[in-house]
Coordinates of C-alpha atoms in Angstrom, one line a residue:
L1386 CA -15.6 70.8 -41.0
A1387 CA -19.1 69.0 -42.2
S1388 CA -17.2 65.7 -42.1
A1389 CA -15.5 66.5 -38.5
N1390 CA -19.2 67.4 -36.9
G1391 CA -20.4 64.0 -38.7
L1392 CA -18.3 62.3 -37.0
Y1393 CA -19.0 63.9 -33.5
L1394 CA -22.5 63.3 -33.7
A1395 CA -22.3 59.7 -35.0
F1396 CA -19.7 59.5 -31.8
M1397 CA -22.1 61.3 -29.6
L1398 CA -24.6 58.9 -30.6
L1399 CA -22.9 55.2 -30.3
G1400 CA -20.6 56.8 -27.2
D1401 CA -23.4 55.9 -24.6
M1402 CA -23.7 59.3 -24.3
L1403 CA -27.1 60.7 -26.0
F1404 CA -28.8 56.9 -26.3
P1405 CA -28.3 54.2 -23.5
L1406 CA -25.9 51.7 -25.7
D1407 CA -29.2 49.3 -24.2
K1408 CA -31.8 50.5 -26.9
L1409 CA -29.1 49.9 -29.5
P1410 CA -29.1 46.6 -31.2
A1411 CA -26.7 44.3 -29.7
W1412 CA -24.4 43.7 -32.7
L1413 CA -24.1 47.8 -32.6
A1414 CA -23.9 48.2 -28.7
A1415 CA -21.0 45.3 -28.8
A1416 CA -19.2 47.1 -31.3
A1417 CA -19.9 51.3 -29.8
R1418 CA -18.6 49.7 -26.2
L1419 CA -15.4 49.4 -27.7
L1420 CA -15.5 53.0 -29.2
P1421 CA -13.9 56.0 -27.1
P1422 CA -16.6 58.1 -26.4
A1423 CA -18.1 54.6 -24.9
A1424 CA -14.9 54.1 -23.0
L1425 CA -15.1 58.3 -21.7
S1426 CA -18.5 57.9 -20.7
N1427 CA -18.3 55.2 -18.6
A1428 CA -15.2 56.0 -16.9
L1429 CA -16.5 59.4 -16.9
R1430 CA -19.8 58.3 -14.6
A1431 CA -18.3 55.7 -12.7
S1432 CA -15.9 58.4 -11.0
L1433 CA -19.2 60.9 -10.4
E1434 CA -20.8 57.6 -8.4
A1435 CA -17.8 57.3 -6.6
G1436 CA -17.7 53.8 -7.4
P1437 CA -14.5 51.6 -8.2
P1438 CA -13.0 53.5 -11.5
P1439 CA -13.5 50.8 -14.8
V1440 CA -10.5 48.8 -15.9
A1441 CA -11.5 48.1 -19.3
S1442 CA -12.8 51.4 -20.0
I1443 CA -9.8 53.4 -18.9
L1444 CA -7.9 51.0 -21.1
I1445 CA -9.7 51.3 -23.9
T1446 CA -9.0 54.9 -24.0
L1447 CA -5.5 54.7 -23.5
V1448 CA -5.1 51.7 -26.3
W1449 CA -7.3 54.4 -28.5
G1450 CA -5.2 57.2 -27.8
I1451 CA -1.6 55.6 -28.6
G1452 CA -2.6 54.2 -30.7
A1453 CA -4.3 57.2 -32.5
S1454 CA -1.3 59.3 -31.9
L1455 CA 1.0 56.4 -33.6
A1456 CA -1.1 56.6 -36.4
A1457 CA -0.9 60.0 -36.6
A1458 CA 3.4 59.9 -36.0
R1459 CA 3.6 57.8 -38.6
T1460 CA 1.5 59.5 -41.5
F1461 CA 2.3 62.9 -40.9
R1462 CA 4.3 64.8 -43.3
W1463 CA 5.2 68.5 -43.9
E1464 CA 5.3 68.0 -47.6

């Protein structure tokens, strides 16, 4: 449970939810933009501003979702 909370906090910090990505070092901001929380927060923010949906953010979220589902299905065992 502690590791899940730590991962949640890291995703919140790197997900453009608590701090803007512009305040991070360039290399860390570039990596954070490819994480699902940053892409999801970008898509949600754009939908609240009544602008066009950010296709790149939606694709990043979909790729992570499909990839995580496939990895879980491939590695999960009942035994």
